[in-house]
Amino acid sequence: MRPLGMEAERKMLDATRGVNTHKGAIFTLGTICGALGRLWQPDAPCCDPERIAESCAALCSEAVEADFALLEKGKTAHTAGERLYLHSGLRGIRGEVAAGLPAVLETGLPILEACLDDGMSRNDAGVITLLYLIARGEDTNMIKRGGYALAEGMSAHLRDELRKNVLPTTERVRQLDEIFIRRNLSPGGCADLLAVSYFLYDWKQRFGTE
């Protein structure tokens, strides 16, 4: 799977002229597709998010730990995520997948399901879900853009807002969006986790529940 993921990254960078728009999504969704392949049974596809996430961890945890170990032994850090790991121990999206996607299982998927069950549109449900994922903190893309203190400060601010109002209005979301833009904070890591949440929700809807 790894060479396929690297080829997908090369195609992305060619298309974007060197801009990393979705390396995290390639890694995360690629691993999920591999996990679904391992679990696949034509008559009864696995629809249990916890089993899928567990299989993701089994697929990649050894390789992820090996990568982090090489960094600790002096391998040159080539990506922002690798530099953040060396500087502060943040494990980013690789650590999230290797741990079994806790942010998706505990926050992303439950929030998305609850919003959709309440009749919200897919877009609005995704917006609310993204806010809750950002509120969890430690989005390495936000940290790369604004530094740890600013990124964590914004996550803490969101946690406080969501405690007071579990469903912010569209107008408030627009205001928050403007704040993030002004501060150059792009929650790309959380956007990847939102994509995973959508994927697992749609997979479960298509193939039924277990």
PDB file of C-alpha atoms in Angstrom:
ATOM      1  CA  MET A   1       0.000   0.000   0.000  1.00  0.00           C
ATOM      2  CA  ARG A   2       2.792   2.432   0.792  1.00  0.00           C
ATOM      3  CA  PRO A   3       4.084   2.755  -2.815  1.00  0.00           C
ATOM      4  CA  LEU A   4       0.497   3.393  -3.968  1.00  0.00           C
ATOM      5  CA  GLY A   5       0.117   6.160  -1.406  1.00  0.00           C
ATOM      6  CA  MET A   6       3.422   7.731  -2.430  1.00  0.00           C
ATOM      7  CA  GLU A   7       2.336   7.651  -6.075  1.00  0.00           C
ATOM      8  CA  ALA A   8      -0.933   9.369  -5.125  1.00  0.00           C
ATOM      9  CA  GLU A   9       1.094  12.052  -3.329  1.00  0.00           C
ATOM     10  CA  ARG A  10       3.266  12.589  -6.399  1.00  0.00           C
ATOM     11  CA  LYS A  11       0.183  13.013  -8.577  1.00  0.00           C
ATOM     12  CA  MET A  12      -1.286  15.461  -6.080  1.00  0.00           C
ATOM     13  CA  LEU A  13       1.903  17.551  -6.009  1.00  0.00           C
ATOM     14  CA  ASP A  14       2.084  17.554  -9.805  1.00  0.00           C
ATOM     15  CA  ALA A  15      -1.510  18.746 -10.036  1.00  0.00           C
ATOM     16  CA  THR A  16      -1.081  21.432  -7.365  1.00  0.00           C
ATOM     17  CA  ARG A  17       2.404  22.537  -8.435  1.00  0.00           C
ATOM     18  CA  GLY A  18       3.953  21.407  -5.202  1.00  0.00           C
ATOM     19  CA  VAL A  19       1.242  22.415  -2.737  1.00  0.00           C
ATOM     20  CA  ASN A  20       0.278  19.825  -0.119  1.00  0.00           C
ATOM     21  CA  THR A  21      -3.500  19.952  -0.277  1.00  0.00           C
ATOM     22  CA  HIS A  22      -4.370  16.503   1.079  1.00  0.00           C
ATOM     23  CA  LYS A  23      -1.440  14.236   1.980  1.00  0.00           C
ATOM     24  CA  GLY A  24      -3.192  13.452   5.252  1.00  0.00           C
ATOM     25  CA  ALA A  25      -6.347  12.394   3.454  1.00  0.00           C
ATOM     26  CA  ILE A  26      -4.389  10.167   1.080  1.00  0.00           C
ATOM     27  CA  PHE A  27      -2.768   8.411   4.023  1.00  0.00           C
ATOM     28  CA  THR A  28      -5.889   8.164   6.152  1.00  0.00           C
ATOM     29  CA  LEU A  29      -8.434   7.145   3.527  1.00  0.00           C
ATOM     30  CA  GLY A  30      -5.882   4.902   1.851  1.00  0.00           C
ATOM     31  CA  THR A  31      -5.340   3.040   5.107  1.00  0.00           C
ATOM     32  CA  ILE A  32      -9.090   2.746   5.642  1.00  0.00           C
ATOM     33  CA  CYS A  33      -9.513   1.269   2.163  1.00  0.00           C
ATOM     34  CA  GLY A  34      -6.775  -1.246   2.971  1.00  0.00           C
ATOM     35  CA  ALA A  35      -8.490  -2.117   6.234  1.00  0.00           C
ATOM     36  CA  LEU A  36     -11.808  -2.620   4.465  1.00  0.00           C
ATOM     37  CA  GLY A  37     -10.061  -4.912   1.998  1.00  0.00           C
ATOM     38  CA  ARG A  38      -8.661  -7.025   4.838  1.00  0.00           C
ATOM     39  CA  LEU A  39     -12.065  -7.248   6.486  1.00  0.00           C
ATOM     40  CA  TRP A  40     -14.020  -7.748   3.277  1.00  0.00           C
ATOM     41  CA  GLN A  41     -16.635 -10.473   3.071  1.00  0.00           C
ATOM     42  CA  PRO A  42     -18.895 -10.198  -0.011  1.00  0.00           C
ATOM     43  CA  ASP A  43     -21.973 -11.414   1.827  1.00  0.00           C
ATOM     44  CA  ALA A  44     -21.383  -9.337   4.956  1.00  0.00           C
ATOM     45  CA  PRO A  45     -19.094  -6.295   4.518  1.00  0.00           C
ATOM     46  CA  CYS A  46     -17.748  -4.977   7.800  1.00  0.00           C
ATOM     47  CA  CYS A  47     -19.649  -1.845   8.790  1.00  0.00           C
ATOM     48  CA  ASP A  48     -18.432  -1.527  12.370  1.00  0.00           C
ATOM     49  CA  PRO A  49     -16.323   1.654  12.623  1.00  0.00           C
ATOM     50  CA  GLU A  50     -14.456   0.332  15.649  1.00  0.00           C
ATOM     51  CA  ARG A  51     -13.385  -2.841  13.833  1.00  0.00           C
ATOM     52  CA  ILE A  52     -12.372  -0.812  10.790  1.00  0.00           C
ATOM     53  CA  ALA A  53     -10.344   1.592  12.934  1.00  0.00           C
ATOM     54  CA  GLU A  54      -8.748  -1.316  14.773  1.00  0.00           C
ATOM     55  CA  SER A  55      -7.718  -2.824  11.449  1.00  0.00           C
ATOM     56  CA  CYS A  56      -6.251   0.544  10.395  1.00  0.00           C
ATOM     57  CA  ALA A  57      -4.100   0.551  13.510  1.00  0.00           C
ATOM     58  CA  ALA A  58      -2.984  -3.019  12.865  1.00  0.00           C
ATOM     59  CA  LEU A  59      -2.022  -2.109   9.298  1.00  0.00           C
ATOM     60  CA  CYS A  60       0.070   0.946  10.005  1.00  0.00           C
ATOM     61  CA  SER A  61       1.117   1.188  13.647  1.00  0.00           C
ATOM     62  CA  GLU A  62       4.372  -0.745  13.236  1.00  0.00           C
ATOM     63  CA  ALA A  63       5.443   1.320  10.217  1.00  0.00           C
ATOM     64  CA  VAL A  64       4.454   4.584  11.922  1.00  0.00           C
ATOM     65  CA  GLU A  65       6.427   3.735  15.052  1.00  0.00           C
ATOM     66  CA  ALA A  66       9.408   2.806  12.876  1.00  0.00           C
ATOM     67  CA  ASP A  67       9.205   6.185  11.140  1.00  0.00           C
ATOM     68  CA  PHE A  68       9.130   8.054  14.450  1.00  0.00           C
ATOM     69  CA  ALA A  69      12.029   5.961  15.746  1.00  0.00           C
ATOM     70  CA  LEU A  70      14.135   6.900  12.707  1.00  0.00           C
ATOM     71  CA  LEU A  71      13.450  10.572  13.380  1.00  0.00           C
ATOM     72  CA  GLU A  72      14.574  10.150  16.975  1.00  0.00           C
ATOM     73  CA  LYS A  73      17.786   8.523  15.728  1.00  0.00           C
ATOM     74  CA  GLY A  74      18.636  11.506  13.571  1.00  0.00           C
ATOM     75  CA  LYS A  75      16.776  11.070  10.292  1.00  0.00           C
ATOM     76  CA  THR A  76      16.239  14.436   8.619  1.00  0.00           C
ATOM     77  CA  ALA A  77      12.719  15.761   9.086  1.00  0.00           C
ATOM     78  CA  HIS A  78      11.325  16.588   5.645  1.00  0.00           C
ATOM     79  CA  THR A  79       7.723  17.467   6.480  1.00  0.00           C
ATOM     80  CA  ALA A  80       6.045  19.891   8.853  1.00  0.00           C
ATOM     81  CA  GLY A  81       4.567  16.940  10.738  1.00  0.00           C
ATOM     82  CA  GLU A  82       7.983  15.368  11.231  1.00  0.00           C
ATOM     83  CA  ARG A  83       9.446  18.645  12.463  1.00  0.00           C
ATOM     84  CA  LEU A  84       6.574  19.076  14.917  1.00  0.00           C
ATOM     85  CA  TYR A  85       7.123  15.546  16.201  1.00  0.00           C
ATOM     86  CA  LEU A  86      10.806  16.238  16.867  1.00  0.00           C
ATOM     87  CA  HIS A  87      10.060  19.600  18.449  1.00  0.00           C
ATOM     88  CA  SER A  88       7.090  18.733  20.654  1.00  0.00           C
ATOM     89  CA  GLY A  89       6.208  15.063  20.258  1.00  0.00           C
ATOM     90  CA  LEU A  90       3.005  15.727  18.297  1.00  0.00           C
ATOM     91  CA  ARG A  91       2.205  12.665  16.209  1.00  0.00           C
ATOM     92  CA  GLY A  92      -0.270  14.189  13.767  1.00  0.00           C
ATOM     93  CA  ILE A  93      -2.463  12.199  11.434  1.00  0.00           C
ATOM     94  CA  ARG A  94      -0.098   9.221  11.378  1.00  0.00           C
ATOM     95  CA  GLY A  95      -0.345   8.910  15.133  1.00  0.00           C
ATOM     96  CA  GLU A  96      -4.120   9.284  14.948  1.00  0.00           C
ATOM     97  CA  VAL A  97      -4.493   6.390  12.497  1.00  0.00           C
ATOM     98  CA  ALA A  98      -1.955   4.243  14.335  1.00  0.00           C
ATOM     99  CA  ALA A  99      -3.969   4.765  17.540  1.00  0.00           C
ATOM    100  CA  GLY A 100      -7.189   3.569  15.892  1.00  0.00           C
ATOM    101  CA  LEU A 101      -8.764   6.922  14.904  1.00  0.00           C
ATOM    102  CA  PRO A 102      -9.926   8.033  18.374  1.00  0.00           C
ATOM    103  CA  ALA A 103     -10.910  11.518  17.184  1.00  0.00           C
ATOM    104  CA  VAL A 104     -13.204  10.003  14.562  1.00  0.00           C
ATOM    105  CA  LEU A 105     -14.737   7.370  16.835  1.00  0.00           C
ATOM    106  CA  GLU A 106     -15.179   9.665  19.842  1.00  0.00           C
ATOM    107  CA  THR A 107     -16.042  12.948  18.143  1.00  0.00           C
ATOM    108  CA  GLY A 108     -16.281  13.091  14.352  1.00  0.00           C
ATOM    109  CA  LEU A 109     -18.574  10.191  13.578  1.00  0.00           C
ATOM    110  CA  PRO A 110     -20.920  10.520  16.595  1.00  0.00           C
ATOM    111  CA  ILE A 111     -21.409  14.267  16.023  1.00  0.00           C
ATOM    112  CA  LEU A 112     -21.980  13.808  12.297  1.00  0.00           C
ATOM    113  CA  GLU A 113     -24.500  11.017  12.882  1.00  0.00           C
ATOM    114  CA  ALA A 114     -26.365  13.006  15.526  1.00  0.00           C
ATOM    115  CA  CYS A 115     -26.607  16.089  13.301  1.00  0.00           C
ATOM    116  CA  LEU A 116     -27.798  14.112  10.289  1.00  0.00           C
ATOM    117  CA  ASP A 117     -30.289  12.176  12.408  1.00  0.00           C
ATOM    118  CA  ASP A 118     -31.683  15.526  13.566  1.00  0.00           C
ATOM    119  CA  GLY A 119     -32.392  16.465   9.964  1.00  0.00           C
ATOM    120  CA  MET A 120     -29.472  18.779   9.231  1.00  0.00           C
ATOM    121  CA  SER A 121     -28.118  18.930   5.687  1.00  0.00           C
ATOM    122  CA  ARG A 122     -24.856  17.114   4.960  1.00  0.00           C
ATOM    123  CA  ASN A 123     -23.081  20.438   4.612  1.00  0.00           C
ATOM    124  CA  ASP A 124     -24.375  21.912   7.872  1.00  0.00           C
ATOM    125  CA  ALA A 125     -23.744  18.665   9.741  1.00  0.00           C
ATOM    126  CA  GLY A 126     -20.197  18.658   8.420  1.00  0.00           C
ATOM    127  CA  VAL A 127     -19.630  22.251   9.529  1.00  0.00           C
ATOM    128  CA  ILE A 128     -20.723  21.475  13.089  1.00  0.00           C
ATOM    129  CA  THR A 129     -18.658  18.283  13.122  1.00  0.00           C
ATOM    130  CA  LEU A 130     -15.588  20.175  11.974  1.00  0.00           C
ATOM    131  CA  LEU A 131     -15.974  22.650  14.831  1.00  0.00           C
ATOM    132  CA  TYR A 132     -16.017  19.828  17.362  1.00  0.00           C
ATOM    133  CA  LEU A 133     -12.966  18.210  15.782  1.00  0.00           C
ATOM    134  CA  ILE A 134     -11.071  21.504  15.921  1.00  0.00           C
ATOM    135  CA  ALA A 135     -12.099  21.870  19.564  1.00  0.00           C
ATOM    136  CA  ARG A 136     -10.286  18.596  20.378  1.00  0.00           C
ATOM    137  CA  GLY A 137      -7.022  20.378  19.624  1.00  0.00           C
ATOM    138  CA  GLU A 138      -3.624  19.443  18.156  1.00  0.00           C
ATOM    139  CA  ASP A 139      -4.283  19.997  14.477  1.00  0.00           C
ATOM    140  CA  THR A 140      -0.708  20.008  13.169  1.00  0.00           C
ATOM    141  CA  ASN A 141      -1.615  22.153  10.162  1.00  0.00           C
ATOM    142  CA  MET A 142      -3.000  24.846  12.450  1.00  0.00           C
ATOM    143  CA  ILE A 143       0.119  24.607  14.591  1.00  0.00           C
ATOM    144  CA  LYS A 144       2.321  24.860  11.506  1.00  0.00           C
ATOM    145  CA  ARG A 145       0.466  27.996  10.388  1.00  0.00           C
ATOM    146  CA  GLY A 146       0.115  29.844  13.674  1.00  0.00           C
ATOM    147  CA  GLY A 147       2.248  28.157  16.299  1.00  0.00           C
ATOM    148  CA  TYR A 148       1.177  25.932  19.164  1.00  0.00           C
ATOM    149  CA  ALA A 149      -0.039  28.696  21.494  1.00  0.00           C
ATOM    150  CA  LEU A 150      -2.356  30.310  18.936  1.00  0.00           C
ATOM    151  CA  ALA A 151      -3.689  26.990  17.628  1.00  0.00           C
ATOM    152  CA  GLU A 152      -4.388  25.638  21.098  1.00  0.00           C
ATOM    153  CA  GLY A 153      -5.869  28.976  22.136  1.00  0.00           C
ATOM    154  CA  MET A 154      -8.362  28.806  19.283  1.00  0.00           C
ATOM    155  CA  SER A 155      -9.230  25.194  20.107  1.00  0.00           C
ATOM    156  CA  ALA A 156      -9.786  26.150  23.743  1.00  0.00           C
ATOM    157  CA  HIS A 157     -11.961  29.073  22.642  1.00  0.00           C
ATOM    158  CA  LEU A 158     -14.058  26.723  20.542  1.00  0.00           C
ATOM    159  CA  ARG A 159     -14.412  24.265  23.421  1.00  0.00           C
ATOM    160  CA  ASP A 160     -15.732  27.067  25.582  1.00  0.00           C
ATOM    161  CA  GLU A 161     -18.158  28.232  22.876  1.00  0.00           C
ATOM    162  CA  LEU A 162     -19.481  24.734  22.238  1.00  0.00           C
ATOM    163  CA  ARG A 163     -20.068  24.159  25.939  1.00  0.00           C
ATOM    164  CA  LYS A 164     -22.291  27.247  25.964  1.00  0.00           C
ATOM    165  CA  ASN A 165     -23.953  26.599  22.600  1.00  0.00           C
ATOM    166  CA  VAL A 166     -23.771  23.082  21.194  1.00  0.00           C
ATOM    167  CA  LEU A 167     -25.076  24.180  17.765  1.00  0.00           C
ATOM    168  CA  PRO A 168     -23.630  27.546  16.706  1.00  0.00           C
ATOM    169  CA  THR A 169     -25.658  29.538  14.193  1.00  0.00           C
ATOM    170  CA  THR A 170     -24.600  29.950  10.584  1.00  0.00           C
ATOM    171  CA  GLU A 171     -23.772  33.575  11.294  1.00  0.00           C
ATOM    172  CA  ARG A 172     -21.512  32.603  14.190  1.00  0.00           C
ATOM    173  CA  VAL A 173     -19.784  30.009  12.019  1.00  0.00           C
ATOM    174  CA  ARG A 174     -19.098  32.722   9.430  1.00  0.00           C
ATOM    175  CA  GLN A 175     -17.612  34.906  12.159  1.00  0.00           C
ATOM    176  CA  LEU A 176     -15.377  32.075  13.329  1.00  0.00           C
ATOM    177  CA  ASP A 177     -14.338  31.431   9.743  1.00  0.00           C
ATOM    178  CA  GLU A 178     -13.242  35.060   9.398  1.00  0.00           C
ATOM    179  CA  ILE A 179     -11.236  34.791  12.617  1.00  0.00           C
ATOM    180  CA  PHE A 180      -9.442  31.690  11.359  1.00  0.00           C
ATOM    181  CA  ILE A 181      -8.711  33.357   8.011  1.00  0.00           C
ATOM    182  CA  ARG A 182      -7.327  36.513   9.636  1.00  0.00           C
ATOM    183  CA  ARG A 183      -5.061  34.430  11.855  1.00  0.00           C
ATOM    184  CA  ASN A 184      -3.988  32.183   8.971  1.00  0.00           C
ATOM    185  CA  LEU A 185      -5.195  29.062  10.752  1.00  0.00           C
ATOM    186  CA  SER A 186      -6.185  26.250   8.434  1.00  0.00           C
ATOM    187  CA  PRO A 187      -7.526  23.125  10.212  1.00  0.00           C
ATOM    188  CA  GLY A 188      -6.403  20.742   7.482  1.00  0.00           C
ATOM    189  CA  GLY A 189      -5.871  17.831   9.845  1.00  0.00           C
ATOM    190  CA  CYS A 190      -9.395  18.138  11.199  1.00  0.00           C
ATOM    191  CA  ALA A 191     -10.716  18.399   7.639  1.00  0.00           C
ATOM    192  CA  ASP A 192      -9.105  15.011   6.920  1.00  0.00           C
ATOM    193  CA  LEU A 193     -10.824  13.550   9.974  1.00  0.00           C
ATOM    194  CA  LEU A 194     -14.119  15.033   8.801  1.00  0.00           C
ATOM    195  CA  ALA A 195     -13.629  13.307   5.443  1.00  0.00           C
ATOM    196  CA  VAL A 196     -13.056  10.019   7.276  1.00  0.00           C
ATOM    197  CA  SER A 197     -16.206  10.581   9.313  1.00  0.00           C
ATOM    198  CA  TYR A 198     -18.235  11.118   6.135  1.00  0.00           C
ATOM    199  CA  PHE A 199     -16.679   8.034   4.549  1.00  0.00           C
ATOM    200  CA  LEU A 200     -17.455   5.736   7.466  1.00  0.00           C
ATOM    201  CA  TYR A 201     -20.973   7.139   7.804  1.00  0.00           C
ATOM    202  CA  ASP A 202     -21.698   6.581   4.112  1.00  0.00           C
ATOM    203  CA  TRP A 203     -20.129   3.113   4.177  1.00  0.00           C
ATOM    204  CA  LYS A 204     -22.339   2.133   7.074  1.00  0.00           C
ATOM    205  CA  GLN A 205     -25.416   3.550   5.355  1.00  0.00           C
ATOM    206  CA  ARG A 206     -24.679   1.696   2.148  1.00  0.00           C
ATOM    207  CA  PHE A 207     -23.890  -1.742   3.561  1.00  0.00           C
ATOM    208  CA  GLY A 208     -26.078  -1.769   6.664  1.00  0.00           C
ATOM    209  CA  THR A 209     -25.297  -2.147  10.348  1.00  0.00           C
ATOM    210  CA  GLU A 210     -23.791  -5.085  12.240  1.00  0.00           C
TER     211      GLU A 210
END
